[in-house]
Short mmCIF file of C-alpha atoms in Angstrom, two decimals:
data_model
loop_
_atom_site.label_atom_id
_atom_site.label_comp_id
_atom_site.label_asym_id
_atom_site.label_seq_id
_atom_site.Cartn_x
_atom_site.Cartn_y
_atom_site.Cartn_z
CA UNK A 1 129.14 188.08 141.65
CA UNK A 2 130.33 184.48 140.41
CA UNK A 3 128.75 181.51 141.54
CA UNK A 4 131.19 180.48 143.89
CA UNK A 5 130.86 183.72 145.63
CA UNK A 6 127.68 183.44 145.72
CA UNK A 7 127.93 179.55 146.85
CA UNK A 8 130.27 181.36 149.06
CA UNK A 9 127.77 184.01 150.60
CA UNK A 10 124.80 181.22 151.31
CA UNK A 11 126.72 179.20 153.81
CA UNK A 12 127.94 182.30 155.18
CA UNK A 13 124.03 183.22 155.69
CA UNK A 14 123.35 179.75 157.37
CA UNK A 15 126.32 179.93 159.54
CA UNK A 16 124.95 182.96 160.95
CA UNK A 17 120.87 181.47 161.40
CA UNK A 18 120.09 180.24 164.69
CA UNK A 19 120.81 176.21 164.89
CA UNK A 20 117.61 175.14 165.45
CA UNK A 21 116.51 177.06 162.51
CA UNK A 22 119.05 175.50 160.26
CA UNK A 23 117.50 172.25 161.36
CA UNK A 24 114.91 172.76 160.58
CA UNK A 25 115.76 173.31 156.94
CA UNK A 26 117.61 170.80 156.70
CA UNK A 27 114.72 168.44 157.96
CA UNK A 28 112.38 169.24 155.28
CA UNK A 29 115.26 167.90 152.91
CA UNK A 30 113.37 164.91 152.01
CA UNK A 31 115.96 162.89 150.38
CA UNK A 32 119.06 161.84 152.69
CA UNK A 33 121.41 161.92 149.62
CA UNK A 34 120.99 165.76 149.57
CA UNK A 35 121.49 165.90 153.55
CA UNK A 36 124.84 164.30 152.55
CA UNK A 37 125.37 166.76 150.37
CA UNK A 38 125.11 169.37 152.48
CA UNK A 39 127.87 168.25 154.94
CA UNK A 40 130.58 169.26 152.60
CA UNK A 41 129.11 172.48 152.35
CA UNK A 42 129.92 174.33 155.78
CA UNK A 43 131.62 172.77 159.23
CA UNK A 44 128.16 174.35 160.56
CA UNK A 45 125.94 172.16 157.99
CA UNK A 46 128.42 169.07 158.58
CA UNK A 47 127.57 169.40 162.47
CA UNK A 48 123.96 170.32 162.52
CA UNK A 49 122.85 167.57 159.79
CA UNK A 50 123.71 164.90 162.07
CA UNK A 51 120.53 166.15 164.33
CA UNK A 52 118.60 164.93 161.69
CA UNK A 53 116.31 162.83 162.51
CA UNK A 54 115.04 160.77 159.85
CA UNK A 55 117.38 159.29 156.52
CA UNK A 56 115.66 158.68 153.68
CA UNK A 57 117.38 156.91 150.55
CA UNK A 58 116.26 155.75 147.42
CA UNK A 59 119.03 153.79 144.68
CA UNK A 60 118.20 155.37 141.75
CA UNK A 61 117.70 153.67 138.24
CA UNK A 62 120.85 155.66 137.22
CA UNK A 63 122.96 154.51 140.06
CA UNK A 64 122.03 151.16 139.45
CA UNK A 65 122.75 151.18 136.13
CA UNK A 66 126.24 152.41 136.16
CA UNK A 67 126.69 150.60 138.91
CA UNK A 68 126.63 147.82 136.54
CA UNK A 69 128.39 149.10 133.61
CA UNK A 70 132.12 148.13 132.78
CA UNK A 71 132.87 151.41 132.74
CA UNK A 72 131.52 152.82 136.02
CA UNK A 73 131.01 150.34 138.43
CA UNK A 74 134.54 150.57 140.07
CA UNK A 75 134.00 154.46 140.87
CA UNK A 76 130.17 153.86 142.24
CA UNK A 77 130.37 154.17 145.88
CA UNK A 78 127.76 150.88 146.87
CA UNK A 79 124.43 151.77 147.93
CA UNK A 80 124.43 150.06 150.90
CA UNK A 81 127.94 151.76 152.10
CA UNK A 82 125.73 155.14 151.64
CA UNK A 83 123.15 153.88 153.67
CA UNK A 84 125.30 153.05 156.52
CA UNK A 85 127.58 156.00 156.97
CA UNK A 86 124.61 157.69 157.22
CA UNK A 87 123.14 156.20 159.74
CA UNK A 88 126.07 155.80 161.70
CA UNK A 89 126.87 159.64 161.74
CA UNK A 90 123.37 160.45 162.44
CA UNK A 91 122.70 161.30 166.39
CA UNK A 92 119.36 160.13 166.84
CA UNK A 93 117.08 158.99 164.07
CA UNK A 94 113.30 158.56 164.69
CA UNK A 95 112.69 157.35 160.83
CA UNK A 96 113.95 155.01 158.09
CA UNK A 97 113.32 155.10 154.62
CA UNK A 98 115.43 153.12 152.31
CA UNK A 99 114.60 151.49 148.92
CA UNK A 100 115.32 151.42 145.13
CA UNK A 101 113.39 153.84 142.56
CA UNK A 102 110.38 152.93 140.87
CA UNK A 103 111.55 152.01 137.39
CA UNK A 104 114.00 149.55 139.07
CA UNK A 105 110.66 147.97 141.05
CA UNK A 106 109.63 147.33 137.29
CA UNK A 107 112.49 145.34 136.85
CA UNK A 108 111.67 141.72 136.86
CA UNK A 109 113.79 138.72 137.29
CA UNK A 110 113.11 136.83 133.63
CA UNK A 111 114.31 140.29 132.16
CA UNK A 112 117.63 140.44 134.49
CA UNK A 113 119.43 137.27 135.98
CA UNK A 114 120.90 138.98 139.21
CA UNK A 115 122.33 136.83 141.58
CA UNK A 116 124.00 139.91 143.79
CA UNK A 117 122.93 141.18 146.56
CA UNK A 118 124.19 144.41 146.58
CA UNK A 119 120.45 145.63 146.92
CA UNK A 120 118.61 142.73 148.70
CA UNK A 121 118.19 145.32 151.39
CA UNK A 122 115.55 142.89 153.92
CA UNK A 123 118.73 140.94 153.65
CA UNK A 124 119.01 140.37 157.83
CA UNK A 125 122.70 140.51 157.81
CA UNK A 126 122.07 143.82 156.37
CA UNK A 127 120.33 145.22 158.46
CA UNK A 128 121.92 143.98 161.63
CA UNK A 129 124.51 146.49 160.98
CA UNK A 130 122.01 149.37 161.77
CA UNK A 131 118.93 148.33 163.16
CA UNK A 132 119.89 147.29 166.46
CA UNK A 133 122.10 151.27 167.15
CA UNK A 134 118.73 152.76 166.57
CA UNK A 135 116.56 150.33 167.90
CA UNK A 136 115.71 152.49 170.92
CA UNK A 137 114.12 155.25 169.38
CA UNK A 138 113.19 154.33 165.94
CA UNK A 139 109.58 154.82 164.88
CA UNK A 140 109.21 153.91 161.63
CA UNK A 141 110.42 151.67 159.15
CA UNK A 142 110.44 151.97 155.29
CA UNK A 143 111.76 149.34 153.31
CA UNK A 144 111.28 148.75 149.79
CA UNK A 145 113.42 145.89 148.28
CA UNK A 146 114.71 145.20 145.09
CA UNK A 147 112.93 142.14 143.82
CA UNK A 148 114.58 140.19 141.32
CA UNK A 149 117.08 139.80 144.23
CA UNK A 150 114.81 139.32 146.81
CA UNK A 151 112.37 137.10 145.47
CA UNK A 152 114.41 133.99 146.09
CA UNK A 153 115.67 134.92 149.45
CA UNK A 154 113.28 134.31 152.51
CA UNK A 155 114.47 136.99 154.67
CA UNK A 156 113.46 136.64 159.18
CA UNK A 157 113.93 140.82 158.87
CA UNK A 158 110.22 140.79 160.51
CA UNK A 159 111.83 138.90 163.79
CA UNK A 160 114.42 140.94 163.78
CA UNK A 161 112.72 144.07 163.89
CA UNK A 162 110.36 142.86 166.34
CA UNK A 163 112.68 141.83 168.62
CA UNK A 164 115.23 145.38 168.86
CA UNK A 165 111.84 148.18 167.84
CA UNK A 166 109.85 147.79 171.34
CA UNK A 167 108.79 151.66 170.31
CA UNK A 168 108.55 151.53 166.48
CA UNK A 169 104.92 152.79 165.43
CA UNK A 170 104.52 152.96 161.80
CA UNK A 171 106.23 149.09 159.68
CA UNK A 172 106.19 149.28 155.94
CA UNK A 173 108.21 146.39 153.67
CA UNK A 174 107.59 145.42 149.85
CA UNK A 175 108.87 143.51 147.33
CA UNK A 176 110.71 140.48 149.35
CA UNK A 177 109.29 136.96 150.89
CA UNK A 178 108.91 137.38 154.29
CA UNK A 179 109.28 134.65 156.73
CA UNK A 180 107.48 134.85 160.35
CA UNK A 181 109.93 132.50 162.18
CA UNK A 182 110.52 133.89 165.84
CA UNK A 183 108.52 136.84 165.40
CA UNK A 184 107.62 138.89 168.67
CA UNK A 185 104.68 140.97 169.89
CA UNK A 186 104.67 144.49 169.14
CA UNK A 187 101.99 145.99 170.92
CA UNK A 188 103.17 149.31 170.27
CA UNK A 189 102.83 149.04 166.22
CA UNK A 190 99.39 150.35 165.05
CA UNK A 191 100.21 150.74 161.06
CA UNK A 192 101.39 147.90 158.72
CA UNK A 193 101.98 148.09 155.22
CA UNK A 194 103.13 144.76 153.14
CA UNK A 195 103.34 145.49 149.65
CA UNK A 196 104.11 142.63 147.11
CA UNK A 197 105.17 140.53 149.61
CA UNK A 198 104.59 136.75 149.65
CA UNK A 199 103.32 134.77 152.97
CA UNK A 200 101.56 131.63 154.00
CA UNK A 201 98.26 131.43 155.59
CA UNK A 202 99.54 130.74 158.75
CA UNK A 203 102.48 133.65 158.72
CA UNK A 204 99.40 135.94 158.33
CA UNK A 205 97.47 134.20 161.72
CA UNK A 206 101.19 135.19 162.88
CA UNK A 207 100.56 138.69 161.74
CA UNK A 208 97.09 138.79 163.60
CA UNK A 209 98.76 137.86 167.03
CA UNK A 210 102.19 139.54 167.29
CA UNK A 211 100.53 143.00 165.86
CA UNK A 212 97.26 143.14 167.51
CA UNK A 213 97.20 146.91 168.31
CA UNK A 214 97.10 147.71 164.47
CA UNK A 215 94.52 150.68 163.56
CA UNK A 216 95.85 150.66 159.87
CA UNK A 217 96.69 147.57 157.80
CA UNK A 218 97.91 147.46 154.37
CA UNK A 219 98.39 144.08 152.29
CA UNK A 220 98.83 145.32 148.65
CA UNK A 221 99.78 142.35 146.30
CA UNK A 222 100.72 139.35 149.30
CA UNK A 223 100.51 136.31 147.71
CA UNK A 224 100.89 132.43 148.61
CA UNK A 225 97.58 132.90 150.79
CA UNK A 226 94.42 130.54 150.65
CA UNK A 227 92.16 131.16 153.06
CA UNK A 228 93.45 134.46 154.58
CA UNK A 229 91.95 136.03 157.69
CA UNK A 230 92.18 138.79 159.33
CA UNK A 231 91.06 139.49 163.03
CA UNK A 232 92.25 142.92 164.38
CA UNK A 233 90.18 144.15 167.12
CA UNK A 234 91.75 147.73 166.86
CA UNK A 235 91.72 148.24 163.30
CA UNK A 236 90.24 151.00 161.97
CA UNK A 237 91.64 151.55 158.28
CA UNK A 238 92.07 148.67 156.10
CA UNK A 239 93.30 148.39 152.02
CA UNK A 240 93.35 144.71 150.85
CA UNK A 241 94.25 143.64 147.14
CA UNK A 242 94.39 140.03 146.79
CA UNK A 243 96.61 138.41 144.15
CA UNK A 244 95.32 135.22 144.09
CA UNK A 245 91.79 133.39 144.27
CA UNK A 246 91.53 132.36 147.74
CA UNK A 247 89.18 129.62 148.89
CA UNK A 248 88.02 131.95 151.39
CA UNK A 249 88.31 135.22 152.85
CA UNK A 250 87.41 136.79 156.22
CA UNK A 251 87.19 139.87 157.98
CA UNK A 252 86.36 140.29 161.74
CA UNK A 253 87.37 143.83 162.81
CA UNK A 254 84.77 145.32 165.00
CA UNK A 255 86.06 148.61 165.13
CA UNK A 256 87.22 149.13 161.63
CA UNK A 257 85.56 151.95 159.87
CA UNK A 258 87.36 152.05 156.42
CA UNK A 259 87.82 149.08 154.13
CA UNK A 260 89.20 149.23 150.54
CA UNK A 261 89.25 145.24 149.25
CA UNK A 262 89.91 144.08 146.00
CA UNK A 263 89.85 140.36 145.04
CA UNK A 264 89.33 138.23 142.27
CA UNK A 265 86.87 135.62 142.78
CA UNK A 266 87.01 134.04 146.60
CA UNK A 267 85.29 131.01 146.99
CA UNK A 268 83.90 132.51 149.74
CA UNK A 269 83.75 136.24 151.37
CA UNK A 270 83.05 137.03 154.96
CA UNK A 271 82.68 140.20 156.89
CA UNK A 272 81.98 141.27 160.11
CA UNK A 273 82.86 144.85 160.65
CA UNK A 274 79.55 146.48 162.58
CA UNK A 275 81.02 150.14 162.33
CA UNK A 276 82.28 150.08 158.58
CA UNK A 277 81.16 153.27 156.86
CA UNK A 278 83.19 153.36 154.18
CA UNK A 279 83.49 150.31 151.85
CA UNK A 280 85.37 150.05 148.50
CA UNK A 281 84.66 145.98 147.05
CA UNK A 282 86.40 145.45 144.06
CA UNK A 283 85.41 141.50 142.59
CA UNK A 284 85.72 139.95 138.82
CA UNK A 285 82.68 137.53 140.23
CA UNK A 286 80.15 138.13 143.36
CA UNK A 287 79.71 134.02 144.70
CA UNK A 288 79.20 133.71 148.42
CA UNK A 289 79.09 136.68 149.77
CA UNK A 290 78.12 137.74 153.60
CA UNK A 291 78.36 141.16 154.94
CA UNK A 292 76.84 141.11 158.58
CA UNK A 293 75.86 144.04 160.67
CA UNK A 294 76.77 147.02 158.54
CA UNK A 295 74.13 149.57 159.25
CA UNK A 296 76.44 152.36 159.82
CA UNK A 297 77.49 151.88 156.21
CA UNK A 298 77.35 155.32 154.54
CA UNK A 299 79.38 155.44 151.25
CA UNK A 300 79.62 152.06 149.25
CA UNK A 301 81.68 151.69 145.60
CA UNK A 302 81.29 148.51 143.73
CA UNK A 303 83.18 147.31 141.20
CA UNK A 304 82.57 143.95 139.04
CA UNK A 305 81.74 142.36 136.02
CA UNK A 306 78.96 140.81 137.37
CA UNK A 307 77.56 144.09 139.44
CA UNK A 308 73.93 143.40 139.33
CA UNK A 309 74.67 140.10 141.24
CA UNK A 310 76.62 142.31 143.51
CA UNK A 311 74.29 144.93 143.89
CA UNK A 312 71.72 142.36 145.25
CA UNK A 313 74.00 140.61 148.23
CA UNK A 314 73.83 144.19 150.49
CA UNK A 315 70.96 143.60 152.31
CA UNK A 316 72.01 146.58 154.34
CA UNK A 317 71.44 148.77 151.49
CA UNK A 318 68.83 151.52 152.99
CA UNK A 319 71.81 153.22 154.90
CA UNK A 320 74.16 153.81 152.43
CA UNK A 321 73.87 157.53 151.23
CA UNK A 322 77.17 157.54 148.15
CA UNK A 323 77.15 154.86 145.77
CA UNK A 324 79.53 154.08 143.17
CA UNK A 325 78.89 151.73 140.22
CA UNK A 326 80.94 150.51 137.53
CA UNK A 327 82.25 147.56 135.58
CA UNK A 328 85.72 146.56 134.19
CA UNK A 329 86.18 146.33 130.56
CA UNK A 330 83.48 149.16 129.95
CA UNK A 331 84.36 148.97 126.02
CA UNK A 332 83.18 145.52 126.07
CA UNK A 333 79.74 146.38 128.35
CA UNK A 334 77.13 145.50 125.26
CA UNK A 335 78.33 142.19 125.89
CA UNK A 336 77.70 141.90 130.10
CA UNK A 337 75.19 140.63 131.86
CA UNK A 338 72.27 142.49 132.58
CA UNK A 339 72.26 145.41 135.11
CA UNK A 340 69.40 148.07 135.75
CA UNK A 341 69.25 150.85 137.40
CA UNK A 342 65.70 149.31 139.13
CA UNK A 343 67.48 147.34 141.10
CA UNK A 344 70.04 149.81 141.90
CA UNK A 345 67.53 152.26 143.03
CA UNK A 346 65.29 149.46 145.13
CA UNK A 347 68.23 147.98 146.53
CA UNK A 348 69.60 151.72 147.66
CA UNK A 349 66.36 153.31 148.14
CA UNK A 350 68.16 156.70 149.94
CA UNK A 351 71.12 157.60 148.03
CA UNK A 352 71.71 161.58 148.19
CA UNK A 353 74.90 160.95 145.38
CA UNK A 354 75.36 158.21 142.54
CA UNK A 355 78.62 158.06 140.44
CA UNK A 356 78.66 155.77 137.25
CA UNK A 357 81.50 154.55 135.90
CA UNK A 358 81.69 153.88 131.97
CA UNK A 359 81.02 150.31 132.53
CA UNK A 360 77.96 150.90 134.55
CA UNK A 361 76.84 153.42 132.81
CA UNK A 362 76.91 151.68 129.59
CA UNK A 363 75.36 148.85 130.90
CA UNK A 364 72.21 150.60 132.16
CA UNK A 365 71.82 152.37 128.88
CA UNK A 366 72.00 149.28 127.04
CA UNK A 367 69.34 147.98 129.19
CA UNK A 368 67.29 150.85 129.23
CA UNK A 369 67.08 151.02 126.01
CA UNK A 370 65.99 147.33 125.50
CA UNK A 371 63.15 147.69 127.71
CA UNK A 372 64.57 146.33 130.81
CA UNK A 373 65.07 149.05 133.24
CA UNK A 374 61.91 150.55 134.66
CA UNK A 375 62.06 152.60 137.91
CA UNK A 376 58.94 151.92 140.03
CA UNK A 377 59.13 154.86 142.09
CA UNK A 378 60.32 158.30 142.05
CA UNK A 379 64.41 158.61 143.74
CA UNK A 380 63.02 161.60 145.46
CA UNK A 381 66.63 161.89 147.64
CA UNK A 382 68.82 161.76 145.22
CA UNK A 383 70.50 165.19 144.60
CA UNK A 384 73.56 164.18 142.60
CA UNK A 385 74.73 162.23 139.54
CA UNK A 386 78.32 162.01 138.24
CA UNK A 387 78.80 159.91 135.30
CA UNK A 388 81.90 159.30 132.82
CA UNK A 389 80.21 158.28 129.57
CA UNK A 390 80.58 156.75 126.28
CA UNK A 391 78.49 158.33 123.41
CA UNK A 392 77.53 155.93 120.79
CA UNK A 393 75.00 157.83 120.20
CA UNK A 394 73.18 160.97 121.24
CA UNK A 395 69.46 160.48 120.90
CA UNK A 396 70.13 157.33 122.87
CA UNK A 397 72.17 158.91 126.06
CA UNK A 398 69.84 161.76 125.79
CA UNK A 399 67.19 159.69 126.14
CA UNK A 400 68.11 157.46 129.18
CA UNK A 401 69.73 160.93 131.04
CA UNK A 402 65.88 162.66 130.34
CA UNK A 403 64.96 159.51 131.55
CA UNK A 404 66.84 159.76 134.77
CA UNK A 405 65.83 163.18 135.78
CA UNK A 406 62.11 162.63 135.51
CA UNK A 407 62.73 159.40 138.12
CA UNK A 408 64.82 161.82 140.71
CA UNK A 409 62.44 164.75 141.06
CA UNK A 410 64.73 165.75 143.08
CA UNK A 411 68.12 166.32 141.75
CA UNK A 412 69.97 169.23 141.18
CA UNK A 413 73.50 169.17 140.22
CA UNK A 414 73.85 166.67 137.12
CA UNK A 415 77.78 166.41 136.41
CA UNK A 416 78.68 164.37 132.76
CA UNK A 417 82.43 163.54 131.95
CA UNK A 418 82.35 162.60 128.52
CA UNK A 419 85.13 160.34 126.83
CA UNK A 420 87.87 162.07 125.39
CA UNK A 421 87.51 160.52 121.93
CA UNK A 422 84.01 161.53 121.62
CA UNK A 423 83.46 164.84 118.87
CA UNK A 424 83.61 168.00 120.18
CA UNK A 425 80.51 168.78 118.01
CA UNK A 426 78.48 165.68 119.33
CA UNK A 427 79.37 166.76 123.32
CA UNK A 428 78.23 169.91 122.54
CA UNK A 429 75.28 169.13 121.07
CA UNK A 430 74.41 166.77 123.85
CA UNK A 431 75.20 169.58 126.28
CA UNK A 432 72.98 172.01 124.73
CA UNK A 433 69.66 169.56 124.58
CA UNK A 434 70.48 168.39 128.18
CA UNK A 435 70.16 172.24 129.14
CA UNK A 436 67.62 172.88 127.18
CA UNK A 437 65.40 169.81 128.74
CA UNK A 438 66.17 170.57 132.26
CA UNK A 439 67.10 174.08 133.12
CA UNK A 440 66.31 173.06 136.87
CA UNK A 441 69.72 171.01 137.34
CA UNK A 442 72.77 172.36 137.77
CA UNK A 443 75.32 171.17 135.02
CA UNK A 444 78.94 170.25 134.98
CA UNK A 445 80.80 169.02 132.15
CA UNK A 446 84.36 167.39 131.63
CA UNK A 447 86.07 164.92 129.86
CA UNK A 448 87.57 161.80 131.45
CA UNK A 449 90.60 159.25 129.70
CA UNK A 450 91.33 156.03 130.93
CA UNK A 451 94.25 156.16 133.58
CA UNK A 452 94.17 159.66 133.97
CA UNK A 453 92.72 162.46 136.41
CA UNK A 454 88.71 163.71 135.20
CA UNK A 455 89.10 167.18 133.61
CA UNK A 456 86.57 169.03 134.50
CA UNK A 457 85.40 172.02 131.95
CA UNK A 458 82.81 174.34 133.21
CA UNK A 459 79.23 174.74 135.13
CA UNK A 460 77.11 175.27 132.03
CA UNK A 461 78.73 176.22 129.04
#
């Protein structure tokens, strides 16, 4: 059989499947430019696509680039075009998704001078050619703009889609500058996502009154804020990297439970979240720093230059259960200020699990092995360890890991994820003497690399 009889012989097949079946397929296409594709294929495909319910399109790095070469650019249909005779032959459609590719969001606008705007796509004329068909039952909106031309333009697509979405659910925009002119309540909306976007202070006090039924908030990269606050009574999820140095930050959410913020140095830090449990602070320098009420707080990870400083603002610290250490810049950690594990251990007397990272972990050697770190009393809860470390040498880490297991009587699985670069003859050796000196633990071994997932060996050897 040739391949067009066989082409042939497929759409035969899904002719003959029930509809909602073929629907079904085609809704787990997850890119609208193959849904397109499949319209040509059958009168049945062309028909039952349309019942669709979502579009999803991404411009591609190789679209946009022949859309700008000489020799291309007058057969490339425009992205936007696309976009719209999709929607517009689409029946009902519960989700958007529409954005460029991520090498083009690498794209900045001192390496391209692009005064188009064939892909400003929060561009409000734009999307006043679709938005407002859909309005009715729409649910969630993706965009992702292309920045170089969007950086320049402040674009009111916010008050736009707050005043047509009355039933969207789920808001996600990124790379543009965002204005909050005219913007409407959406009580309905209980996730936000803002992703490289730039504000003012007050367009985020906007953000805290027109949204106030958010349960998830994301604000990945917004700049042009200087004393941000949030104050979402619903929220229960929260991710928060700050791009700037604010002179203060603050957090009142008394029914978030999840918190992920990373900042550089705030003048000042405030937080008042009585049911957070899970807590990820990321901060180049702990300064004034209040965290009220946060005895349900069960899993804490820290991460700063200056951690011992940290370590010592949670007065809350006999509730948290998993800890995670470690310090930026770990090749440079001989030269950081001090940090012990004492004051780990007395700050966060009942840990059951403790994770170093190689700047923490290189600290406390270094310490250790100056005569600085002493450990009062035995860690008698502590059941697990999992540290990435550097070995500059192996009598020295052997010594501070012995060290370790004779302070947490306790402890029984021990897992070590050694640098990649280290020998393989000097991990093993350091494998076999930590096996020999404690037979009790349970050991895992791995390797870890800077930006890259932990590979994890064996149990033993």
């Amino acid at each position: 059989m040739n391949p067009s009889q066989s082409s042939l012989s497929l759409h035969f097949s899904m002719d003959d499947l029930p509809p909602s079946l073929i629907i079904e397929i085609l809704s787990r296409l997850n890119d609208s430019a193959d849904l397109a594709r499949c319209r040509l294929a059958s009168k049945t495909l062309n028909a039952l696509s349309r019942e669709v319910r979502f579009v999803n399109l991404q411009c591609s790095f190789e679209r946009y680039r022949k859309s700008r070469s000489p020799a291309t650019k007058s057969v490339i249909t425009p992205f936007k075009t696309i976009f719209k005779n999709l929607i517009s032959s689409s029946r009902i459609v519960e989700s958007v998704s529409v954005g460029v590719d991520k090498p083009l969001r690498g794209i900045s606008y001192d390496d391209v001078e692009d005064e188009s705007d064939d892909l400003y796509l929060t561009d409000v004329n734009f999307v006043s050619l679709w938005l407002p068909r859909l309005s009715g039952q729409l649910k969630s909106i993706s965009i992702s703009d292309f920045w170089i031309q969007s950086c320049w333009r402040r674009s009111e697509v916010l008050s736009l889609i707050s005043l047509c979405c009355h039933s969207l659910i789920a808001l996600e925009l990124k790379n543009a500058w965002l204005s909050v002119d005219d913007l409407n309540q959406m009580p309905m909306l209980t996730s936000l996502t803002l992703e490289y976007i730039r504000l003012d202070d007050e367009d985020l006090s906007k953000v805290n009154d027109c949204f106030p039924s958010l349960q998830v908030l994301n604000l990945i990269g917004v700049g042009g804020l200087k004393e941000p606050k949030i104050h979402l009574l619903h929220l229960k999820t929260c991710q928060w990297t700050v791009s700037n140095a604010p002179l203060s930050l603050t957090i009142v959410a008394p029914n978030l439970v999840k918190l992920k913020l990373e900042c550089v140095k705030p003048g000042s830090l405030i937080i008042r979240t009585p049911l957070l449990s899970d807590f990820h602070l990321s901060l180049a320098k702990a300064s004034n720093f209040e965290i009220k009420e946060c005895n349900n707080l069960k899993s804490l990870q820290l991460e700063s230059k200056d951690l011992c400083s940290l370590v010592g603002m949670f007065s809350c610290g006999k509730a948290i259960k998993i800890l995670t250490l470690d310090s930026p810049n770990w090749a440079e950690s001989l030269e950081m200020t001090k940090f012990s594990l004492e004051s780990v251990f007395h700050v966060f007397p009942n840990l059951s699990s403790l994770t170093l990272g190689p700047g923490a972990w290189s600290k406390g050697e270094t310490c250790f092995l100056a005569g600085g770190s002493e450990i009062g009393s035995a860690m008698k809860g502590l059941k697990t360890i999992i540290a990435r470390v550097v070995v500059h040498d192996i009598e020295m880490t052997l010594s501070f890991i012995l060290y370790l297991l004779e302070k947490c009587t306790n402890l029984a699985d021990m897992a070590l994820l050694i640098h990649h670069e280290v020998e393989i003859n000097i991990s093993r050796d350091l494998i076999l003497s930590c096996m020999a000196n404690c037979p009790r633990v349970r050991w895992r071994w791995g390797t870890w690399k800077e930006g890259m997932k932990d590979a994890w060996i064996c149990d033993g050897i």
